[in-house]
Amino acid sequence: MKKIIIPHIHKIEGEAGFWAKVTKTGKIEDLKIETLLGLRQIEGILIGRRFFEAPLVVSRICGICPVPHSLAACSALEKALNIRVSENVVLLRKLLLASNIIHSHTLHLFFLSFPDLFNIESDLDLTKRFKKETKAALKVRETALEIAEIVGGRAVHPMTPVVGGFSKLPEKEKLKKLISKISFALERFEDLMKTLKKAEYPSLKRKTRFASLVSAKEYAFYSENKVRIEKEKMTIGDFYSVEIKEDLKHPPVKRVTFKGEPYMVGAIARIKNNQRFLSSLAKKEFEEFKEKQETRDDEFFENIYFNLISQAIEVVHFLEFSQELLKKIIKNPSKDKKIEARVKAGAGLAALEAPRGSLFHYYEVDKEGRISGCNIITPTAQFLANIEEDLKILLPKIMGLSQKNKVRKIRSLIRVYDPCISCATH
């Protein structure tokens, strides 16, 4: 029996390791991704606290994707308290969430996974070899963080989203200036997109179940009520309470499966289920990529390495979509920032699309407005089992490589998923 042990997977959010047991004949006996961060028990921390504390507390789950946690908590608690926010609040929340997806994708794409595509180990070599792409990535992230700061009150851990709306609305003049800044960011991102479209992607074919929120009106990502996984469509309530199961036997991560089987969430899953709603430029980039790579739709979604270009396509989509949102917000400004809650007992479930995939927040509130129950299901907890299934396909293919190259291939595949261990262990 041979063991492969990787004590640390670098260039991911949080800390994780990997081990596998392989027989002399090359058969995979067992393998596992081990999360190395301790359990923080955010859900337990919230028990007994007033409902309005939740958005701020849960945003501390992660420094890369605090926005979706904050907004999911707001939406779930609004359902529990029968609050219907204004259309202006919804538009601003969508803008804030879009900015977080842009920021997170760009960080992962260029600084974490891009080096794997071009066999670069040093960040200094990366920035020297790809100067235009480096400037493009920095400019897009800078723009996304500026949007987050204007709408959310600061770039990281937003302060303004509250149950019922916003504690403070952004200044109209600042919003106007963002439109031209987004146009410039889109132009710069094309430098990175060109390189990504002509890169050589590893091939790892495996049919995967893809789950994401869906909508009849737009590219679904904020507070939708329907989930699609393969050909099945259901309410978020049925998906959450009936079809998916959390494995509580292996802390600190509650691993999730759908009807006992692994599945994938995230950029590639969203494009699979929502591609008809991509922005015009994002659609063009998607078709050009498939043409350059000589790959059909079905082949595209069988290769998990294409999650990288899926994130890039989403960056283009959400930059364009952010401009549309800004024009609507500026055209019809509203001073309605918050609806005060009438405290009562209730329960609420909300789902939205975080950068890495579908995120679920569930809360129970007692008659005094204190949280009596809480459950959070993160994207990484949902796709950890799917990574391991892909690793079972990869390992037999690389057993003849040197130890260094085996480790590099394993780390590269794990990074493609863009796991967030802080969210998974929350």
mmCIF file of C-alpha atoms in Angstrom, residues 2-390:
data_model
loop_
_atom_site.group_PDB
_atom_site.id
_atom_site.type_symbol
_atom_site.label_atom_id
_atom_site.label_comp_id
_atom_site.label_asym_id
_atom_site.label_seq_id
_atom_site.Cartn_x
_atom_site.Cartn_y
_atom_site.Cartn_z
ATOM 1 C CA LYS A 2 1.375 3.394 -1.010
ATOM 2 C CA LYS A 3 0.404 6.673 0.646
ATOM 3 C CA ILE A 4 0.292 10.108 -0.928
ATOM 4 C CA ILE A 5 0.265 12.842 1.688
ATOM 5 C CA ILE A 6 0.086 16.576 1.026
ATOM 6 C CA PRO A 7 0.058 18.342 4.406
ATOM 7 C CA HIS A 8 -0.823 21.754 2.956
ATOM 8 C CA ILE A 9 -2.686 22.861 -0.176
ATOM 9 C CA HIS A 10 -1.435 26.398 -0.708
ATOM 10 C CA LYS A 11 -3.114 29.121 -2.779
ATOM 11 C CA ILE A 12 -6.626 28.395 -1.551
ATOM 12 C CA GLU A 13 -8.723 30.339 0.961
ATOM 13 C CA GLY A 14 -8.082 28.708 4.347
ATOM 14 C CA GLU A 15 -6.064 25.607 5.148
ATOM 15 C CA ALA A 16 -6.498 22.074 3.831
ATOM 16 C CA GLY A 17 -4.452 18.951 3.216
ATOM 17 C CA PHE A 18 -4.831 15.750 1.209
ATOM 18 C CA TRP A 19 -4.056 12.070 1.622
ATOM 19 C CA ALA A 20 -4.643 8.965 -0.468
ATOM 20 C CA LYS A 21 -4.004 5.235 -0.092
ATOM 21 C CA VAL A 22 -3.088 3.497 -3.350
ATOM 22 C CA THR A 23 -2.487 -0.246 -3.853
ATOM 23 C CA LYS A 24 0.557 -1.593 -5.721
ATOM 24 C CA THR A 25 -1.673 -2.163 -8.759
ATOM 25 C CA GLY A 26 -2.683 1.511 -8.770
ATOM 26 C CA LYS A 27 -6.164 1.068 -7.313
ATOM 27 C CA ILE A 28 -7.379 3.933 -5.098
ATOM 28 C CA GLU A 29 -8.146 2.406 -1.714
ATOM 29 C CA ASP A 30 -9.186 5.669 -0.078
ATOM 30 C CA LEU A 31 -8.593 9.415 -0.340
ATOM 31 C CA LYS A 32 -9.714 12.528 1.472
ATOM 32 C CA ILE A 33 -9.354 16.282 1.518
ATOM 33 C CA GLU A 34 -8.795 17.271 5.126
ATOM 34 C CA THR A 35 -9.862 20.699 6.310
ATOM 35 C CA LEU A 36 -7.300 22.012 8.779
ATOM 36 C CA LEU A 37 -9.162 25.017 10.184
ATOM 37 C CA GLY A 38 -10.938 24.638 13.503
ATOM 38 C CA LEU A 39 -14.703 24.789 13.889
ATOM 39 C CA ARG A 40 -15.788 28.311 14.909
ATOM 40 C CA GLN A 41 -19.466 27.482 15.511
ATOM 41 C CA ILE A 42 -20.870 30.714 14.094
ATOM 42 C CA GLU A 43 -24.363 29.212 14.151
ATOM 43 C CA GLY A 44 -24.008 28.538 17.880
ATOM 44 C CA ILE A 45 -22.712 32.046 18.527
ATOM 45 C CA LEU A 46 -25.929 33.463 17.059
ATOM 46 C CA ILE A 47 -28.285 31.534 19.333
ATOM 47 C CA GLY A 48 -29.868 33.948 21.820
ATOM 48 C CA ARG A 49 -28.728 37.058 19.952
ATOM 49 C CA ARG A 50 -31.147 39.635 18.517
ATOM 50 C CA PHE A 51 -32.036 39.055 14.870
ATOM 51 C CA PHE A 52 -30.451 42.310 13.673
ATOM 52 C CA GLU A 53 -27.004 41.173 14.846
ATOM 53 C CA ALA A 54 -26.860 38.249 12.408
ATOM 54 C CA PRO A 55 -25.793 40.024 9.163
ATOM 55 C CA LEU A 56 -22.737 41.574 10.831
ATOM 56 C CA VAL A 57 -21.758 38.381 12.668
ATOM 57 C CA VAL A 58 -22.043 36.030 9.676
ATOM 58 C CA SER A 59 -20.077 38.381 7.423
ATOM 59 C CA ARG A 60 -17.078 37.484 9.624
ATOM 60 C CA ILE A 61 -17.241 33.880 8.395
ATOM 61 C CA CYS A 62 -14.995 34.859 5.490
ATOM 62 C CA GLY A 63 -12.865 37.798 4.385
ATOM 63 C CA ILE A 64 -13.154 36.929 0.678
ATOM 64 C CA CYS A 65 -16.930 36.426 0.491
ATOM 65 C CA PRO A 66 -18.485 38.308 3.439
ATOM 66 C CA VAL A 67 -21.174 39.928 1.259
ATOM 67 C CA PRO A 68 -23.195 36.799 0.383
ATOM 68 C CA HIS A 69 -23.322 35.729 4.039
ATOM 69 C CA SER A 70 -24.529 39.157 5.130
ATOM 70 C CA LEU A 71 -27.184 39.352 2.393
ATOM 71 C CA ALA A 72 -28.348 35.748 2.868
ATOM 72 C CA ALA A 73 -28.874 36.436 6.577
ATOM 73 C CA CYS A 74 -30.840 39.610 5.773
ATOM 74 C CA SER A 75 -33.068 37.789 3.268
ATOM 75 C CA ALA A 76 -33.738 34.776 5.509
ATOM 76 C CA LEU A 77 -34.600 36.936 8.511
ATOM 77 C CA GLU A 78 -36.836 39.166 6.380
ATOM 78 C CA LYS A 79 -38.787 36.054 5.427
ATOM 79 C CA ALA A 80 -39.011 35.041 9.084
ATOM 80 C CA LEU A 81 -40.362 38.481 10.015
ATOM 81 C CA ASN A 82 -42.575 38.965 6.925
ATOM 82 C CA ILE A 83 -40.642 41.969 5.633
ATOM 83 C CA ARG A 84 -40.761 42.830 1.931
ATOM 84 C CA VAL A 85 -37.960 45.217 0.985
ATOM 85 C CA SER A 86 -38.249 47.881 -1.724
ATOM 86 C CA GLU A 87 -37.147 47.367 -5.334
ATOM 87 C CA ASN A 88 -34.336 49.882 -4.812
ATOM 88 C CA VAL A 89 -32.964 47.806 -1.923
ATOM 89 C CA VAL A 90 -33.027 44.690 -4.128
ATOM 90 C CA LEU A 91 -31.119 46.481 -6.909
ATOM 91 C CA LEU A 92 -28.472 47.762 -4.497
ATOM 92 C CA ARG A 93 -28.072 44.319 -2.935
ATOM 93 C CA LYS A 94 -27.645 42.762 -6.378
ATOM 94 C CA LEU A 95 -24.984 45.365 -7.176
ATOM 95 C CA LEU A 96 -23.172 44.629 -3.921
ATOM 96 C CA LEU A 97 -23.306 40.862 -4.497
ATOM 97 C CA ALA A 98 -22.157 41.217 -8.118
ATOM 98 C CA SER A 99 -19.135 43.231 -6.958
ATOM 99 C CA ASN A 100 -18.166 40.447 -4.565
ATOM 100 C CA ILE A 101 -18.368 37.785 -7.280
ATOM 101 C CA ILE A 102 -16.189 39.929 -9.582
ATOM 102 C CA HIS A 103 -13.620 40.535 -6.829
ATOM 103 C CA SER A 104 -13.460 36.903 -5.678
ATOM 104 C CA HIS A 105 -13.318 35.391 -9.186
ATOM 105 C CA THR A 106 -10.540 37.740 -10.294
ATOM 106 C CA LEU A 107 -8.497 36.972 -7.186
ATOM 107 C CA HIS A 108 -8.825 33.221 -7.708
ATOM 108 C CA LEU A 109 -8.441 33.257 -11.482
ATOM 109 C CA PHE A 110 -5.248 35.237 -11.749
ATOM 110 C CA PHE A 111 -3.424 35.013 -8.450
ATOM 111 C CA LEU A 112 -4.284 31.446 -7.386
ATOM 112 C CA SER A 113 -5.033 29.269 -10.443
ATOM 113 C CA PHE A 114 -3.535 31.175 -13.398
ATOM 114 C CA PRO A 115 0.018 30.085 -12.427
ATOM 115 C CA ASP A 116 -1.032 26.418 -12.699
ATOM 116 C CA LEU A 117 -2.067 26.877 -16.338
ATOM 117 C CA PHE A 118 1.394 28.149 -17.241
ATOM 118 C CA ASN A 119 3.551 26.120 -14.811
ATOM 119 C CA ILE A 120 4.640 29.183 -12.846
ATOM 120 C CA GLU A 121 5.674 28.720 -9.208
ATOM 121 C CA SER A 122 6.800 32.230 -8.264
ATOM 122 C CA ASP A 123 4.436 35.190 -8.012
ATOM 123 C CA LEU A 124 7.304 37.431 -9.124
ATOM 124 C CA ASP A 125 7.697 35.358 -12.286
ATOM 125 C CA LEU A 126 3.944 35.594 -12.818
ATOM 126 C CA THR A 127 3.866 39.396 -12.696
ATOM 127 C CA LYS A 128 6.999 39.719 -14.871
ATOM 128 C CA ARG A 129 5.776 37.319 -17.555
ATOM 129 C CA PHE A 130 2.182 38.552 -17.616
ATOM 130 C CA LYS A 131 2.414 42.307 -17.036
ATOM 131 C CA LYS A 132 -0.767 43.254 -18.927
ATOM 132 C CA GLU A 133 -2.751 40.503 -17.256
ATOM 133 C CA THR A 134 -1.483 41.537 -13.810
ATOM 134 C CA LYS A 135 -2.582 45.136 -14.375
ATOM 135 C CA ALA A 136 -5.945 43.919 -15.671
ATOM 136 C CA ALA A 137 -6.580 41.722 -12.624
ATOM 137 C CA LEU A 138 -5.606 44.496 -10.215
ATOM 138 C CA LYS A 139 -7.806 47.066 -11.982
ATOM 139 C CA VAL A 140 -10.874 44.794 -12.022
ATOM 140 C CA ARG A 141 -10.465 43.911 -8.337
ATOM 141 C CA GLU A 142 -9.946 47.566 -7.461
ATOM 142 C CA THR A 143 -13.179 48.490 -9.264
ATOM 143 C CA ALA A 144 -15.138 45.686 -7.591
ATOM 144 C CA LEU A 145 -13.889 46.685 -4.148
ATOM 145 C CA GLU A 146 -14.781 50.328 -4.816
ATOM 146 C CA ILE A 147 -18.360 49.276 -5.624
ATOM 147 C CA ALA A 148 -18.448 47.250 -2.403
ATOM 148 C CA GLU A 149 -17.179 50.216 -0.393
ATOM 149 C CA ILE A 150 -19.689 52.672 -1.874
ATOM 150 C CA VAL A 151 -22.698 50.375 -1.451
ATOM 151 C CA GLY A 152 -21.669 48.313 1.567
ATOM 152 C CA GLY A 153 -19.888 50.972 3.618
ATOM 153 C CA ARG A 154 -16.446 49.404 3.302
ATOM 154 C CA ALA A 155 -14.599 47.041 0.982
ATOM 155 C CA VAL A 156 -14.543 44.067 3.362
ATOM 156 C CA HIS A 157 -17.245 43.003 5.872
ATOM 157 C CA PRO A 158 -20.067 45.329 4.749
ATOM 158 C CA MET A 159 -21.782 47.449 7.390
ATOM 159 C CA THR A 160 -24.775 48.957 5.594
ATOM 160 C CA PRO A 161 -26.882 45.841 4.741
ATOM 161 C CA VAL A 162 -29.398 45.312 7.539
ATOM 162 C CA VAL A 163 -32.599 43.344 8.017
ATOM 163 C CA GLY A 164 -35.198 45.437 6.184
ATOM 164 C CA GLY A 165 -32.830 47.200 3.784
ATOM 165 C CA PHE A 166 -29.770 49.415 4.312
ATOM 166 C CA SER A 167 -28.636 51.539 7.237
ATOM 167 C CA LYS A 168 -27.293 54.100 4.755
ATOM 168 C CA LEU A 169 -27.822 54.591 1.019
ATOM 169 C CA PRO A 170 -24.901 55.353 -1.328
ATOM 170 C CA GLU A 171 -24.432 58.841 -2.763
ATOM 171 C CA LYS A 172 -25.844 59.258 -6.274
ATOM 172 C CA GLU A 173 -22.748 61.070 -7.592
ATOM 173 C CA LYS A 174 -20.476 58.242 -6.494
ATOM 174 C CA LEU A 175 -22.720 55.711 -8.224
ATOM 175 C CA LYS A 176 -22.620 57.727 -11.472
ATOM 176 C CA LYS A 177 -18.818 57.658 -11.560
ATOM 177 C CA LEU A 178 -18.816 53.867 -11.272
ATOM 178 C CA ILE A 179 -20.343 53.364 -14.739
ATOM 179 C CA SER A 180 -17.282 54.690 -16.605
ATOM 180 C CA LYS A 181 -14.931 52.908 -14.190
ATOM 181 C CA ILE A 182 -16.646 49.600 -14.955
ATOM 182 C CA SER A 183 -16.265 50.263 -18.712
ATOM 183 C CA PHE A 184 -12.531 50.781 -18.201
ATOM 184 C CA ALA A 185 -12.308 47.605 -16.080
ATOM 185 C CA LEU A 186 -14.077 45.642 -18.843
ATOM 186 C CA GLU A 187 -11.568 46.889 -21.412
ATOM 187 C CA ARG A 188 -8.641 45.913 -19.198
ATOM 188 C CA PHE A 189 -10.115 42.500 -18.400
ATOM 189 C CA GLU A 190 -10.014 41.661 -22.112
ATOM 190 C CA ASP A 191 -6.202 41.406 -21.792
ATOM 191 C CA LEU A 192 -6.644 38.639 -19.234
ATOM 192 C CA MET A 193 -9.496 37.032 -21.177
ATOM 193 C CA LYS A 194 -7.419 36.716 -24.368
ATOM 194 C CA THR A 195 -4.734 34.793 -22.511
ATOM 195 C CA LEU A 196 -7.250 32.550 -20.754
ATOM 196 C CA LYS A 197 -9.008 31.700 -24.026
ATOM 197 C CA LYS A 198 -5.833 30.456 -25.711
ATOM 198 C CA ALA A 199 -4.387 28.622 -22.687
ATOM 199 C CA GLU A 200 -4.032 24.831 -22.689
ATOM 200 C CA TYR A 201 -6.423 23.324 -20.154
ATOM 201 C CA PRO A 202 -5.920 19.838 -18.709
ATOM 202 C CA SER A 203 -8.631 17.351 -19.599
ATOM 203 C CA LEU A 204 -10.498 15.395 -16.935
ATOM 204 C CA LYS A 205 -13.742 13.966 -18.268
ATOM 205 C CA ARG A 206 -16.439 13.017 -15.793
ATOM 206 C CA LYS A 207 -20.169 13.625 -15.899
ATOM 207 C CA THR A 208 -21.106 15.840 -12.982
ATOM 208 C CA ARG A 209 -24.372 16.986 -11.454
ATOM 209 C CA PHE A 210 -24.553 20.774 -11.493
ATOM 210 C CA ALA A 211 -26.793 22.663 -9.057
ATOM 211 C CA SER A 212 -27.599 26.367 -8.989
ATOM 212 C CA LEU A 213 -30.409 28.812 -8.481
ATOM 213 C CA VAL A 214 -32.518 29.477 -11.580
ATOM 214 C CA SER A 215 -34.868 32.232 -12.669
ATOM 215 C CA ALA A 216 -37.293 32.774 -15.534
ATOM 216 C CA LYS A 217 -36.136 36.395 -15.882
ATOM 217 C CA GLU A 218 -32.366 36.708 -15.456
ATOM 218 C CA TYR A 219 -29.044 35.064 -14.675
ATOM 219 C CA ALA A 220 -30.068 33.855 -11.223
ATOM 220 C CA PHE A 221 -27.870 34.844 -8.312
ATOM 221 C CA TYR A 222 -29.842 36.803 -5.712
ATOM 222 C CA SER A 223 -32.615 35.488 -3.449
ATOM 223 C CA GLU A 224 -34.306 33.158 -5.944
ATOM 224 C CA ASN A 225 -36.755 30.445 -4.915
ATOM 225 C CA LYS A 226 -35.886 27.707 -7.449
ATOM 226 C CA VAL A 227 -32.946 25.313 -7.705
ATOM 227 C CA ARG A 228 -32.043 23.259 -10.747
ATOM 228 C CA ILE A 229 -29.867 20.150 -10.601
ATOM 229 C CA GLU A 230 -29.603 18.355 -13.931
ATOM 230 C CA LYS A 231 -33.178 18.110 -15.275
ATOM 231 C CA GLU A 232 -34.823 18.464 -11.865
ATOM 232 C CA LYS A 233 -36.196 21.815 -10.742
ATOM 233 C CA MET A 234 -37.489 22.365 -7.214
ATOM 234 C CA THR A 235 -38.021 25.024 -4.577
ATOM 235 C CA ILE A 236 -35.108 25.972 -2.361
ATOM 236 C CA GLY A 237 -37.161 24.601 0.544
ATOM 237 C CA ASP A 238 -37.412 21.133 -1.011
ATOM 238 C CA PHE A 239 -33.754 21.146 -2.043
ATOM 239 C CA TYR A 240 -32.649 22.249 1.425
ATOM 240 C CA SER A 241 -34.911 20.124 3.615
ATOM 241 C CA VAL A 242 -35.673 17.035 1.517
ATOM 242 C CA GLU A 243 -33.077 16.330 -1.157
ATOM 243 C CA ILE A 244 -29.700 17.332 0.281
ATOM 244 C CA LYS A 245 -28.225 15.718 3.356
ATOM 245 C CA GLU A 246 -25.522 16.993 5.676
ATOM 246 C CA ASP A 247 -22.964 14.507 6.963
ATOM 247 C CA LEU A 248 -22.328 15.443 10.596
ATOM 248 C CA LYS A 249 -19.965 12.521 11.263
ATOM 249 C CA HIS A 250 -16.841 14.224 9.948
ATOM 250 C CA PRO A 251 -16.416 17.645 11.581
ATOM 251 C CA PRO A 252 -15.451 20.405 11.150
ATOM 252 C CA VAL A 253 -17.211 20.395 7.731
ATOM 253 C CA LYS A 254 -20.829 19.318 7.254
ATOM 254 C CA ARG A 255 -20.335 17.612 3.882
ATOM 255 C CA VAL A 256 -23.429 17.740 1.700
ATOM 256 C CA THR A 257 -24.757 15.321 -0.945
ATOM 257 C CA PHE A 258 -27.837 15.297 -3.203
ATOM 258 C CA LYS A 259 -29.788 12.042 -2.845
ATOM 259 C CA GLY A 260 -26.586 10.511 -1.518
ATOM 260 C CA GLU A 261 -24.506 11.594 -4.529
ATOM 261 C CA PRO A 262 -21.895 14.362 -4.927
ATOM 262 C CA TYR A 263 -22.639 17.435 -7.014
ATOM 263 C CA MET A 264 -21.041 20.692 -8.118
ATOM 264 C CA VAL A 265 -22.000 24.318 -7.513
ATOM 265 C CA GLY A 266 -20.311 27.534 -8.619
ATOM 266 C CA ALA A 267 -19.513 29.370 -11.853
ATOM 267 C CA ILE A 268 -19.586 26.362 -14.198
ATOM 268 C CA ALA A 269 -22.859 25.161 -12.626
ATOM 269 C CA ARG A 270 -24.470 28.589 -13.010
ATOM 270 C CA ILE A 271 -23.465 28.803 -16.676
ATOM 271 C CA LYS A 272 -24.771 25.275 -17.256
ATOM 272 C CA ASN A 273 -28.195 26.227 -15.880
ATOM 273 C CA ASN A 274 -28.419 29.927 -16.802
ATOM 274 C CA GLN A 275 -26.316 30.473 -19.934
ATOM 275 C CA ARG A 276 -29.227 31.908 -21.959
ATOM 276 C CA PHE A 277 -29.252 34.889 -19.573
ATOM 277 C CA LEU A 278 -25.545 35.746 -19.901
ATOM 278 C CA SER A 279 -24.811 39.324 -20.976
ATOM 279 C CA SER A 280 -24.112 39.873 -24.685
ATOM 280 C CA LEU A 281 -20.343 40.160 -24.275
ATOM 281 C CA ALA A 282 -20.190 37.209 -21.869
ATOM 282 C CA LYS A 283 -22.091 35.040 -24.387
ATOM 283 C CA LYS A 284 -19.637 36.100 -27.099
ATOM 284 C CA GLU A 285 -16.659 35.186 -24.897
ATOM 285 C CA PHE A 286 -18.228 31.797 -24.084
ATOM 286 C CA GLU A 287 -18.793 30.929 -27.758
ATOM 287 C CA GLU A 288 -15.313 32.128 -28.771
ATOM 288 C CA PHE A 289 -13.710 30.012 -26.055
ATOM 289 C CA LYS A 290 -15.525 26.847 -27.164
ATOM 290 C CA GLU A 291 -14.509 27.556 -30.759
ATOM 291 C CA LYS A 292 -10.836 28.107 -29.874
ATOM 292 C CA GLN A 293 -10.774 24.991 -27.687
ATOM 293 C CA GLU A 294 -12.750 22.996 -30.290
ATOM 294 C CA THR A 295 -15.154 21.793 -27.624
ATOM 295 C CA ARG A 296 -18.912 21.262 -27.689
ATOM 296 C CA ASP A 297 -21.321 22.255 -24.908
ATOM 297 C CA ASP A 298 -21.510 18.732 -23.480
ATOM 298 C CA GLU A 299 -17.710 18.385 -23.530
ATOM 299 C CA PHE A 300 -17.303 21.770 -21.850
ATOM 300 C CA PHE A 301 -19.386 20.718 -18.856
ATOM 301 C CA GLU A 302 -17.603 17.363 -18.509
ATOM 302 C CA ASN A 303 -14.230 19.024 -17.836
ATOM 303 C CA ILE A 304 -14.008 20.612 -14.386
ATOM 304 C CA TYR A 305 -10.907 22.607 -15.406
ATOM 305 C CA PHE A 306 -13.262 24.804 -17.420
ATOM 306 C CA ASN A 307 -14.536 26.188 -14.121
ATOM 307 C CA LEU A 308 -11.680 28.677 -14.547
ATOM 308 C CA ILE A 309 -12.913 30.130 -17.833
ATOM 309 C CA SER A 310 -16.453 29.967 -16.413
ATOM 310 C CA GLN A 311 -15.357 32.354 -13.667
ATOM 311 C CA ALA A 312 -13.824 34.665 -16.280
ATOM 312 C CA ILE A 313 -17.055 34.632 -18.305
ATOM 313 C CA GLU A 314 -18.963 35.507 -15.129
ATOM 314 C CA VAL A 315 -16.633 38.434 -14.443
ATOM 315 C CA VAL A 316 -17.572 39.859 -17.848
ATOM 316 C CA HIS A 317 -21.262 39.155 -17.220
ATOM 317 C CA PHE A 318 -21.370 40.767 -13.793
ATOM 318 C CA LEU A 319 -19.394 43.823 -14.911
ATOM 319 C CA GLU A 320 -21.953 44.431 -17.669
ATOM 320 C CA PHE A 321 -24.845 43.586 -15.353
ATOM 321 C CA SER A 322 -23.501 46.023 -12.740
ATOM 322 C CA GLN A 323 -23.663 48.830 -15.287
ATOM 323 C CA GLU A 324 -27.311 47.971 -16.006
ATOM 324 C CA LEU A 325 -28.102 47.968 -12.294
ATOM 325 C CA LEU A 326 -26.404 51.323 -11.778
ATOM 326 C CA LYS A 327 -28.407 52.926 -14.592
ATOM 327 C CA LYS A 328 -31.668 51.673 -13.052
ATOM 328 C CA ILE A 329 -30.704 52.855 -9.562
ATOM 329 C CA ILE A 330 -29.631 56.305 -10.797
ATOM 330 C CA LYS A 331 -32.704 56.724 -13.017
ATOM 331 C CA ASN A 332 -35.171 55.917 -10.246
ATOM 332 C CA PRO A 333 -33.498 56.852 -6.958
ATOM 333 C CA SER A 334 -35.320 56.061 -3.749
ATOM 334 C CA LYS A 335 -34.960 57.384 -0.240
ATOM 335 C CA ASP A 336 -36.560 54.242 1.189
ATOM 336 C CA LYS A 337 -33.609 52.590 2.833
ATOM 337 C CA LYS A 338 -35.114 50.421 5.553
ATOM 338 C CA ILE A 339 -38.396 48.867 6.667
ATOM 339 C CA GLU A 340 -38.610 48.476 10.427
ATOM 340 C CA ALA A 341 -39.385 44.960 11.610
ATOM 341 C CA ARG A 342 -42.354 44.035 13.751
ATOM 342 C CA VAL A 343 -40.878 41.460 16.073
ATOM 343 C CA LYS A 344 -42.629 38.102 16.037
ATOM 344 C CA ALA A 345 -41.808 34.414 16.089
ATOM 345 C CA GLY A 346 -41.018 32.928 12.691
ATOM 346 C CA ALA A 347 -38.616 31.001 10.479
ATOM 347 C CA GLY A 348 -37.003 31.849 7.162
ATOM 348 C CA LEU A 349 -34.790 30.203 4.537
ATOM 349 C CA ALA A 350 -32.898 32.150 1.879
ATOM 350 C CA ALA A 351 -30.543 31.126 -0.898
ATOM 351 C CA LEU A 352 -28.281 33.154 -3.146
ATOM 352 C CA GLU A 353 -25.227 32.555 -5.283
ATOM 353 C CA ALA A 354 -21.931 33.241 -3.545
ATOM 354 C CA PRO A 355 -18.832 33.299 -5.793
ATOM 355 C CA ARG A 356 -18.238 29.580 -5.176
ATOM 356 C CA GLY A 357 -21.878 28.511 -5.502
ATOM 357 C CA SER A 358 -25.281 28.287 -3.858
ATOM 358 C CA LEU A 359 -25.382 29.469 -0.243
ATOM 359 C CA PHE A 360 -28.226 28.656 2.163
ATOM 360 C CA HIS A 361 -29.073 30.460 5.417
ATOM 361 C CA TYR A 362 -31.898 29.296 7.696
ATOM 362 C CA TYR A 363 -33.039 31.077 10.882
ATOM 363 C CA GLU A 364 -35.673 30.629 13.555
ATOM 364 C CA VAL A 365 -36.666 33.661 15.631
ATOM 365 C CA ASP A 366 -38.658 33.647 18.887
ATOM 366 C CA LYS A 367 -41.379 36.133 19.881
ATOM 367 C CA GLU A 368 -38.776 38.418 21.481
ATOM 368 C CA GLY A 369 -36.787 38.659 18.261
ATOM 369 C CA ARG A 370 -33.959 36.430 19.438
ATOM 370 C CA ILE A 371 -32.454 33.770 17.183
ATOM 371 C CA SER A 372 -33.409 30.301 18.423
ATOM 372 C CA GLY A 373 -32.192 28.250 15.462
ATOM 373 C CA CYS A 374 -29.633 28.698 12.682
ATOM 374 C CA ASN A 375 -28.136 26.578 9.904
ATOM 375 C CA ILE A 376 -25.740 27.635 7.160
ATOM 376 C CA ILE A 377 -24.828 25.465 4.166
ATOM 377 C CA THR A 378 -21.861 26.800 2.206
ATOM 378 C CA PRO A 379 -20.797 26.072 -1.390
ATOM 379 C CA THR A 380 -17.528 24.376 -0.435
ATOM 380 C CA ALA A 381 -19.344 21.990 1.918
ATOM 381 C CA GLN A 382 -21.460 21.032 -1.091
ATOM 382 C CA PHE A 383 -18.640 20.355 -3.558
ATOM 383 C CA LEU A 384 -15.936 18.775 -1.363
ATOM 384 C CA ALA A 385 -17.241 15.289 -2.187
ATOM 385 C CA ASN A 386 -17.208 16.164 -5.889
ATOM 386 C CA ILE A 387 -13.531 17.176 -5.728
ATOM 387 C CA GLU A 388 -12.745 13.781 -4.231
ATOM 388 C CA GLU A 389 -14.616 12.016 -7.058
ATOM 389 C CA ASP A 390 -12.536 13.936 -9.606
#
